[in-house]
PDB file of C-alpha atoms in Angstrom:
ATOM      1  CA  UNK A  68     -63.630  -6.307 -14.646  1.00 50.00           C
ATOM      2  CA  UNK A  69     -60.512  -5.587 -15.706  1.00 45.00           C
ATOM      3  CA  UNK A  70     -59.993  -2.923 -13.588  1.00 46.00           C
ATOM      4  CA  UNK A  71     -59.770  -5.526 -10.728  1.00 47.00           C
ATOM      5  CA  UNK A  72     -56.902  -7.153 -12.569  1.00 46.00           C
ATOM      6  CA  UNK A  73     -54.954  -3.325 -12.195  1.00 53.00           C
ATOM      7  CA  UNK A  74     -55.309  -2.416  -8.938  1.00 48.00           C
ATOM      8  CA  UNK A  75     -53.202  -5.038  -7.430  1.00 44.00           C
ATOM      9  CA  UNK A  76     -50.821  -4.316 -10.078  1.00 42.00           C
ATOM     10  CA  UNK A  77     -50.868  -0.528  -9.651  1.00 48.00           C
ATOM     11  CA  UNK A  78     -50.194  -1.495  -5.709  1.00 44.00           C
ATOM     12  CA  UNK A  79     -47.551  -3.601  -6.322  1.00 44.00           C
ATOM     13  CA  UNK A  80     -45.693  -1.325  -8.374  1.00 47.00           C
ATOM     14  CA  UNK A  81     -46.524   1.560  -5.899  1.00 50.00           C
ATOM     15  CA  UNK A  82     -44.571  -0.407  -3.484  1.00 43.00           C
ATOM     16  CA  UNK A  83     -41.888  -1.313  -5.675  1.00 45.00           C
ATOM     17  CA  UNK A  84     -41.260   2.519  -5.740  1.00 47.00           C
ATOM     18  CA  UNK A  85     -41.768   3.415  -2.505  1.00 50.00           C
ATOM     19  CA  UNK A  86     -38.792   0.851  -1.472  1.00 43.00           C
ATOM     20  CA  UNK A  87     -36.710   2.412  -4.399  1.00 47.00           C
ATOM     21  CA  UNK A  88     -36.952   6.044  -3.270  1.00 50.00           C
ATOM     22  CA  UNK A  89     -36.573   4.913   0.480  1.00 47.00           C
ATOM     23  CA  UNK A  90     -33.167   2.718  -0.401  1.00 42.00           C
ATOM     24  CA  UNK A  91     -31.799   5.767  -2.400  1.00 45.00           C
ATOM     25  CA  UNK A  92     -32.605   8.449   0.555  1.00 44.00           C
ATOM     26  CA  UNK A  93     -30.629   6.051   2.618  1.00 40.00           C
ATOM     27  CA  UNK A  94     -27.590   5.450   0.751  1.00 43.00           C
ATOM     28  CA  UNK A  95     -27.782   9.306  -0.580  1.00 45.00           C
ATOM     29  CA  UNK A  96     -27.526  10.169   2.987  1.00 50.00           C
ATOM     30  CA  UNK A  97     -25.067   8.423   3.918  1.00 50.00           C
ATOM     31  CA  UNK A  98     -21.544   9.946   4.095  1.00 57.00           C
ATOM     32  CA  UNK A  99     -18.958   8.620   1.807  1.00 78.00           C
ATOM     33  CA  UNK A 100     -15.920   6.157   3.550  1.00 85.00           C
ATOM     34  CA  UNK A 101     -12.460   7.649   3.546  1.00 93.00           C
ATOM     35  CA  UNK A 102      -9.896   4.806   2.873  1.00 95.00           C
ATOM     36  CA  UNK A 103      -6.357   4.889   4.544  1.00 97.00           C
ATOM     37  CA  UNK A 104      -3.643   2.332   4.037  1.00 98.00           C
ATOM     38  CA  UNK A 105      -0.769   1.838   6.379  1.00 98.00           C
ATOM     39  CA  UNK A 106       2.447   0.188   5.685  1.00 98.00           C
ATOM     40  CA  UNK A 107       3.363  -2.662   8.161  1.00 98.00           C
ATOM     41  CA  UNK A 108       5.693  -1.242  10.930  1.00 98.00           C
ATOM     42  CA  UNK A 109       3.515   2.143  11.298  1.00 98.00           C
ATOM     43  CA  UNK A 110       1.327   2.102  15.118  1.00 97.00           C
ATOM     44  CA  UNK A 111      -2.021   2.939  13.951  1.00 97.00           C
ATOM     45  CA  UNK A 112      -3.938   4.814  16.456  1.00 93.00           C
ATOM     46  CA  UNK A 113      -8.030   3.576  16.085  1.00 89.00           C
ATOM     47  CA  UNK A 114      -9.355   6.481  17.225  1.00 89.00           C
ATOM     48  CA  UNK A 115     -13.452   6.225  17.062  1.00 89.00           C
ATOM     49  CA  UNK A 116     -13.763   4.499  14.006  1.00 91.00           C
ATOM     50  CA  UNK A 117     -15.202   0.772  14.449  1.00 91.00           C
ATOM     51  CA  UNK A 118     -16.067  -2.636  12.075  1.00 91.00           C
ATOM     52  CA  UNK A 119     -20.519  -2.224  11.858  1.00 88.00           C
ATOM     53  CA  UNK A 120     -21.248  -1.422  15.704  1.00 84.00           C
ATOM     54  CA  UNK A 121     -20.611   2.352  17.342  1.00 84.00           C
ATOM     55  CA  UNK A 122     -20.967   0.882  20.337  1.00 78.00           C
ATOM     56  CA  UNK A 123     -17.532  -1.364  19.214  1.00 81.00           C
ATOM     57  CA  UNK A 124     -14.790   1.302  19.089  1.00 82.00           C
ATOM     58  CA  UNK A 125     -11.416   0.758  19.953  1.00 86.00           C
ATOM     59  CA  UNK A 126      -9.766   4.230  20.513  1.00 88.00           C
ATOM     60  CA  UNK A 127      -7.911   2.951  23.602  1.00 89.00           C
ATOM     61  CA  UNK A 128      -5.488   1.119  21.267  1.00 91.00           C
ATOM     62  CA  UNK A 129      -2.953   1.413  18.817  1.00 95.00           C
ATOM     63  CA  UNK A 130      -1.863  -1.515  16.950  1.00 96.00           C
ATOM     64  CA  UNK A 131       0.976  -1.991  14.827  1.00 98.00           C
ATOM     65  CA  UNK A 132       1.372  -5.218  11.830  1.00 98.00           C
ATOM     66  CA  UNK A 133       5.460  -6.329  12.721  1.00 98.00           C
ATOM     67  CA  UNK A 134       5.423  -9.119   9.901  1.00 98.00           C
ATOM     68  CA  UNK A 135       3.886 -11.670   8.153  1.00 97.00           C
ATOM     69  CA  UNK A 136       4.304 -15.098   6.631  1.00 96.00           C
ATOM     70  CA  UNK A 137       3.200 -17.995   4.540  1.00 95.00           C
ATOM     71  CA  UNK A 138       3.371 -21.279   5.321  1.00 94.00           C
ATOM     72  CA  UNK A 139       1.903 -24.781   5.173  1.00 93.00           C
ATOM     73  CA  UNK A 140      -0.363 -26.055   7.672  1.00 93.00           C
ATOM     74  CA  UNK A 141       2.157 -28.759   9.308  1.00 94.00           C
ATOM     75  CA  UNK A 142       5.549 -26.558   9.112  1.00 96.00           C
ATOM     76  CA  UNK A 143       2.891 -23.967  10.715  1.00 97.00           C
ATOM     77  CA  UNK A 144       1.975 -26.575  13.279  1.00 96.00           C
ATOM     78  CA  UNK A 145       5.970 -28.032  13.551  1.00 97.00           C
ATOM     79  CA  UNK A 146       7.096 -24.155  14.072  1.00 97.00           C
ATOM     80  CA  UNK A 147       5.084 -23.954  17.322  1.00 97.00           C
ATOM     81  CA  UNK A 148       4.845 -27.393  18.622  1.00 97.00           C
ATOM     82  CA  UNK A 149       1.747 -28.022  17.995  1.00 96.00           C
ATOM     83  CA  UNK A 150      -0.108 -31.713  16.752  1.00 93.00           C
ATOM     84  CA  UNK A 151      -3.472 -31.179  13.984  1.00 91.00           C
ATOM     85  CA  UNK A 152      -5.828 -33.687  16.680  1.00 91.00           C
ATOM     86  CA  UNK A 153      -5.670 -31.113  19.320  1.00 91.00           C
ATOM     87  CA  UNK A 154      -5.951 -28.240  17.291  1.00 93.00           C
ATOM     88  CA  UNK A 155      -8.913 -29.456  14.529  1.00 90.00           C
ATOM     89  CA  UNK A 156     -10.230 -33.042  16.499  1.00 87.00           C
ATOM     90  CA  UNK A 157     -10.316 -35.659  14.186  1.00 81.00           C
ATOM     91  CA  UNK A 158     -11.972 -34.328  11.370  1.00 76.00           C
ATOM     92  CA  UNK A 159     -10.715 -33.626   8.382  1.00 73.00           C
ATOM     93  CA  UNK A 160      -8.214 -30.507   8.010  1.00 75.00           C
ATOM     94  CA  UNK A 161      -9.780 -28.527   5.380  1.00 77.00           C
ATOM     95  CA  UNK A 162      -6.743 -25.731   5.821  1.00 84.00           C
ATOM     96  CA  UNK A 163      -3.514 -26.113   3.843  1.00 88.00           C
ATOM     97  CA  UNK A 164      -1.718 -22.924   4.017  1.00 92.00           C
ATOM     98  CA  UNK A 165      -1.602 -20.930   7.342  1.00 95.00           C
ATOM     99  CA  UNK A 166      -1.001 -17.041   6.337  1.00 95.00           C
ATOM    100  CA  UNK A 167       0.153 -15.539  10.009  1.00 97.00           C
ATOM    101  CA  UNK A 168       0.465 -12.014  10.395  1.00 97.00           C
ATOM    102  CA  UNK A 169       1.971 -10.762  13.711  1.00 97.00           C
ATOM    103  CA  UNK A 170       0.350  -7.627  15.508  1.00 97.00           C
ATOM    104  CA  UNK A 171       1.513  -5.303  18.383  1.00 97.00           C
ATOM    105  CA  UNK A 172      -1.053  -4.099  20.343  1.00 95.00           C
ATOM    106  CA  UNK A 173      -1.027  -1.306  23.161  1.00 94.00           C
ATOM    107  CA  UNK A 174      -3.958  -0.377  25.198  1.00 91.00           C
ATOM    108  CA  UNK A 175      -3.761   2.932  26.439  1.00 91.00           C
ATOM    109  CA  UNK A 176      -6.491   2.970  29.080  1.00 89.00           C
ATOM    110  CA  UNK A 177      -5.114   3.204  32.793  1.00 83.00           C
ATOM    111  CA  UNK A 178      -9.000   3.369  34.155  1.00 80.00           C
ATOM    112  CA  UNK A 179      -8.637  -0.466  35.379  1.00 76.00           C
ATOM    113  CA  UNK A 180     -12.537   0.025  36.411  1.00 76.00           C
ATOM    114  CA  UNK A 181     -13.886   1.311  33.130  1.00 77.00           C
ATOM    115  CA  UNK A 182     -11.884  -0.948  30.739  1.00 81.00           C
ATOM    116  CA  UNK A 183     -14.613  -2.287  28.279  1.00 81.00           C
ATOM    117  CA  UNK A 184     -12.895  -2.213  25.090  1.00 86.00           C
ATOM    118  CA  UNK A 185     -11.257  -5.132  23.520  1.00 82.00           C
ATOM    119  CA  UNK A 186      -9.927  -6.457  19.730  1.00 86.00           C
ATOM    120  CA  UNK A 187     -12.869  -7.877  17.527  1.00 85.00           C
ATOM    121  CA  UNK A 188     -10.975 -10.818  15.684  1.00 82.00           C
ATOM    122  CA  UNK A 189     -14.528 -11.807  13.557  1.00 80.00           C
ATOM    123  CA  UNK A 190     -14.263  -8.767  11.774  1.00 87.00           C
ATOM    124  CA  UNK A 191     -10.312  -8.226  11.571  1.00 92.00           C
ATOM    125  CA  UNK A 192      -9.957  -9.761   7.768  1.00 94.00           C
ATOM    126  CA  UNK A 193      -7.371 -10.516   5.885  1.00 94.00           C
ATOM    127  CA  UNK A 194      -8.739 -10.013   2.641  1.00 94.00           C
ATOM    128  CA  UNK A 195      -7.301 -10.238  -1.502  1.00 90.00           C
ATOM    129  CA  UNK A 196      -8.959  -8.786  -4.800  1.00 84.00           C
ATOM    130  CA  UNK A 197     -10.976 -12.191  -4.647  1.00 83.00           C
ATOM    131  CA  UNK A 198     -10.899 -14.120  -1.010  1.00 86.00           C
ATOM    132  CA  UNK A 199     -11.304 -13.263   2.848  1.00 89.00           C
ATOM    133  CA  UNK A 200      -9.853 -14.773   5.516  1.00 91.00           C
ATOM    134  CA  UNK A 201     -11.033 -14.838   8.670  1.00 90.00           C
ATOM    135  CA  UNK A 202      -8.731 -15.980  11.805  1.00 93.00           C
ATOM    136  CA  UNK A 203      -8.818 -19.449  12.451  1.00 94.00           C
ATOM    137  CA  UNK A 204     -10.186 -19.556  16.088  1.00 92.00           C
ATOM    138  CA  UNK A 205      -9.267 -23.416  16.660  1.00 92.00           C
ATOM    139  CA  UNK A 206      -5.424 -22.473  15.761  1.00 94.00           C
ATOM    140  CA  UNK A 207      -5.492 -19.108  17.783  1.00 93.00           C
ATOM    141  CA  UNK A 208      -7.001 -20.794  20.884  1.00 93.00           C
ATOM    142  CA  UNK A 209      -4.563 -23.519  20.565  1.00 95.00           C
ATOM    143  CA  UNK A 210      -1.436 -20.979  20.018  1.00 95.00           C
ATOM    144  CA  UNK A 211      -2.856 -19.322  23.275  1.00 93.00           C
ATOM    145  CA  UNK A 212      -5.218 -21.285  25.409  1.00 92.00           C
ATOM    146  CA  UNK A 213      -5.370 -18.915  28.033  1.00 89.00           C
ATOM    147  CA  UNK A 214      -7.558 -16.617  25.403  1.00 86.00           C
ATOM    148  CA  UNK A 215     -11.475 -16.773  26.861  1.00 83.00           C
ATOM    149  CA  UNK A 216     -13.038 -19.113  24.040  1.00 82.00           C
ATOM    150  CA  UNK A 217     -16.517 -18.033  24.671  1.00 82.00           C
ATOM    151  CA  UNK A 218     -15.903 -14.832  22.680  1.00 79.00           C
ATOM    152  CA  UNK A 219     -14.150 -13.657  19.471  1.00 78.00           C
ATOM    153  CA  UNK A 220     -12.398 -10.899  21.141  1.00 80.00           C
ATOM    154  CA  UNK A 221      -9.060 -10.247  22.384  1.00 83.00           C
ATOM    155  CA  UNK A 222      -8.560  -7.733  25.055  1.00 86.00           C
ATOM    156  CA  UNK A 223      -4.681  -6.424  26.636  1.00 90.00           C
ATOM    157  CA  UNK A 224      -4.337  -5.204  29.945  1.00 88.00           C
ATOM    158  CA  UNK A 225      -5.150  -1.590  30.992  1.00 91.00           C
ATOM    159  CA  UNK A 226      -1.945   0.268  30.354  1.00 92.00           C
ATOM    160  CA  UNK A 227       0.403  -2.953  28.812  1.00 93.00           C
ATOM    161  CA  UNK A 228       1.566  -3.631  25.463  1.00 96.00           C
ATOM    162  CA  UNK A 229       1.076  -7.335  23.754  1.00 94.00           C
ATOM    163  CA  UNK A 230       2.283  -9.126  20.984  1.00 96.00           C
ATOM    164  CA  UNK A 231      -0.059 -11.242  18.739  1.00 95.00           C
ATOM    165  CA  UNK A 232       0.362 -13.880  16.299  1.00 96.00           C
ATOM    166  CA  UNK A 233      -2.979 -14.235  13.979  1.00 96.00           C
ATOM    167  CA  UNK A 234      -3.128 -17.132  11.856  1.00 96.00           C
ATOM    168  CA  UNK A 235      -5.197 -17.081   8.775  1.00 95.00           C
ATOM    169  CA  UNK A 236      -6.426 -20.745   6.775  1.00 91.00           C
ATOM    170  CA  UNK A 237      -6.923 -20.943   2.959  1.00 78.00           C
ATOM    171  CA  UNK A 238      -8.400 -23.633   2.353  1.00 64.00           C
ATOM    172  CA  UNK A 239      -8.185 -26.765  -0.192  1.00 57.00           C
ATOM    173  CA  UNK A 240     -10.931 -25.693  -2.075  1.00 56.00           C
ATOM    174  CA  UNK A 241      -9.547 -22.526  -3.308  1.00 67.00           C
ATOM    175  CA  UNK A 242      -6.463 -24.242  -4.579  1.00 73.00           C
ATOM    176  CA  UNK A 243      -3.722 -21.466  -4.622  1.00 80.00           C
ATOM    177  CA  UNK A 244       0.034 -22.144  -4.345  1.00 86.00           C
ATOM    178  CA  UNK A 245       2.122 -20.580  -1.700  1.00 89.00           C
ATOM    179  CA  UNK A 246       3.621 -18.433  -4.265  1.00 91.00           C
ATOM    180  CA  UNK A 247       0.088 -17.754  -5.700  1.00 89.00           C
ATOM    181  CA  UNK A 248      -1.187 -16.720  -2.028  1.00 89.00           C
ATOM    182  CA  UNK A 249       1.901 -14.558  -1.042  1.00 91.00           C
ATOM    183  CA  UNK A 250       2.115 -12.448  -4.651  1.00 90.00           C
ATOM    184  CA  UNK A 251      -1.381 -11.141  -4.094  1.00 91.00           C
ATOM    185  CA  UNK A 252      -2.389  -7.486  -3.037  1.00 95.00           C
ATOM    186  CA  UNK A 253      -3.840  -8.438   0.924  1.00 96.00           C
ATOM    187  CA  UNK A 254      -4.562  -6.061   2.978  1.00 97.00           C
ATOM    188  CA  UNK A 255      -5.428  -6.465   6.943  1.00 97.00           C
ATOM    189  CA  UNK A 256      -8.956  -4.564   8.007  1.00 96.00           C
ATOM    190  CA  UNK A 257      -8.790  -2.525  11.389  1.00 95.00           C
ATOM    191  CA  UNK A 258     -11.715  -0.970  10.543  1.00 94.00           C
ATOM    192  CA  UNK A 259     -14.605   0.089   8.448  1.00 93.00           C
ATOM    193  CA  UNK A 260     -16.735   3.048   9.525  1.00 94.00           C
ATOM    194  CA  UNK A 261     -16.289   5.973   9.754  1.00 93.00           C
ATOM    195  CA  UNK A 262     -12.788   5.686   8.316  1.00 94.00           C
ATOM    196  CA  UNK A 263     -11.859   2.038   6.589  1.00 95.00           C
ATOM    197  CA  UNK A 264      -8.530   1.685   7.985  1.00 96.00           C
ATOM    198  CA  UNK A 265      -6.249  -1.477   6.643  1.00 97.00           C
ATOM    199  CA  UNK A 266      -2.766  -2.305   6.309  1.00 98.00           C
ATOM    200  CA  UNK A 267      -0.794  -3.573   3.209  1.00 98.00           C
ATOM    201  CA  UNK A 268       0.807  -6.916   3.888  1.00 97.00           C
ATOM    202  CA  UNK A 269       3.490  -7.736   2.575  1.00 96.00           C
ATOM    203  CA  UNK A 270       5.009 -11.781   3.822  1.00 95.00           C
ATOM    204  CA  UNK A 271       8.700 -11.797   4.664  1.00 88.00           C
ATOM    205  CA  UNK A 272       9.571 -15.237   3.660  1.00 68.00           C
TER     206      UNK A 272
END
């Protein structure tokens, strides 16, 4: 009987396999990611390349980082006249430290009718050897509440230029200084497929 006791074994390992050899096809397959890094102050043109979705590009716009800065979460909210209740509700403010980095933005399409293309802030990190940041939605909504807030996308007019201010959280459970947060190697994604295209930050103050 103990071949009984095999044959699921023998099956299970088959499998095991199976999903081994299929995972490595896929990934050998695959084409390898060029990185390029920008400095801030260089317009990068997007071209085809998008975050996970082909169906995402941006290659109407260019975008350019002007500058960046640290700063904590009430001088943040003092620099822009702004009060925590109407920004966060009445909870607790987890944030401590907004890290705002200030984008120019040009879309090049004229084709008012065919303008489909827009910004995807969900996937536009800011991102360290350690941490990720993702914008904080409450804070950009309240810096502009003319922004649609049923979607995580920011669009410019056909043929017009824009300037953006993104603010970024850390948060009080990662515990990091100002000084801590603004010495580390960040980088801004603009994309990751085909090309991975980010931009070295550097804060001013």
């Amino acid at each position: 009987m103990k071949w009984k006791k095999i044959i699921p074994f023998c099956l299970a390992a088959g499998l095991c396999v199976g999903a081994g050899i299929r995972i490595w096809a896929v990934n050998y397959n695959r084409p390898e990611v060029e990185t390029v890094i920008y400095p801030m102050g260089e317009v990068v043109d997007l071209g085809d390349d998008y975050f996970y979705n082909p169906n995402d590009k941006c290659s109407d716009y260019d975008i350019k980082v002007l500058s960046a800065e640290v700063l904590p979460v009430d001088e943040y909210l003092e620099k822009y006249g702004l009060i925590r209740e109407e920004v966060w509700g009445e909870d607790e403010v987890l944030a401590t430290t907004v890290y705002e980095v200030t984008v120019w933005l040009r879309n090049n399409n004229t084709d008012m009718e065919n303008d489909t293309q827009n910004i995807d802030l969900v996937n536009m990190q800011l991102t360290t050897n350690r941490d990720i940041y993702q914008v904080d939605h409450e804070l950009l909504w309240a810096l502009y509440p003319q922004l649609d807030q049923s979607t995580y996308a920011f669009r410019v007019a056909p043929g017009t230029e824009t300037t953006v201010h993104l603010p970024y959280t850390d948060l009080k459970s990662m515990r990091l200084s100002i000084d801590e947060i603004k010495n580390r190697d960040t980088y801004l994604y603009l994309s990751m497929y085909p090309t991975k295209r980010m931009v070295e930050i550097h804060p001013d103050n």
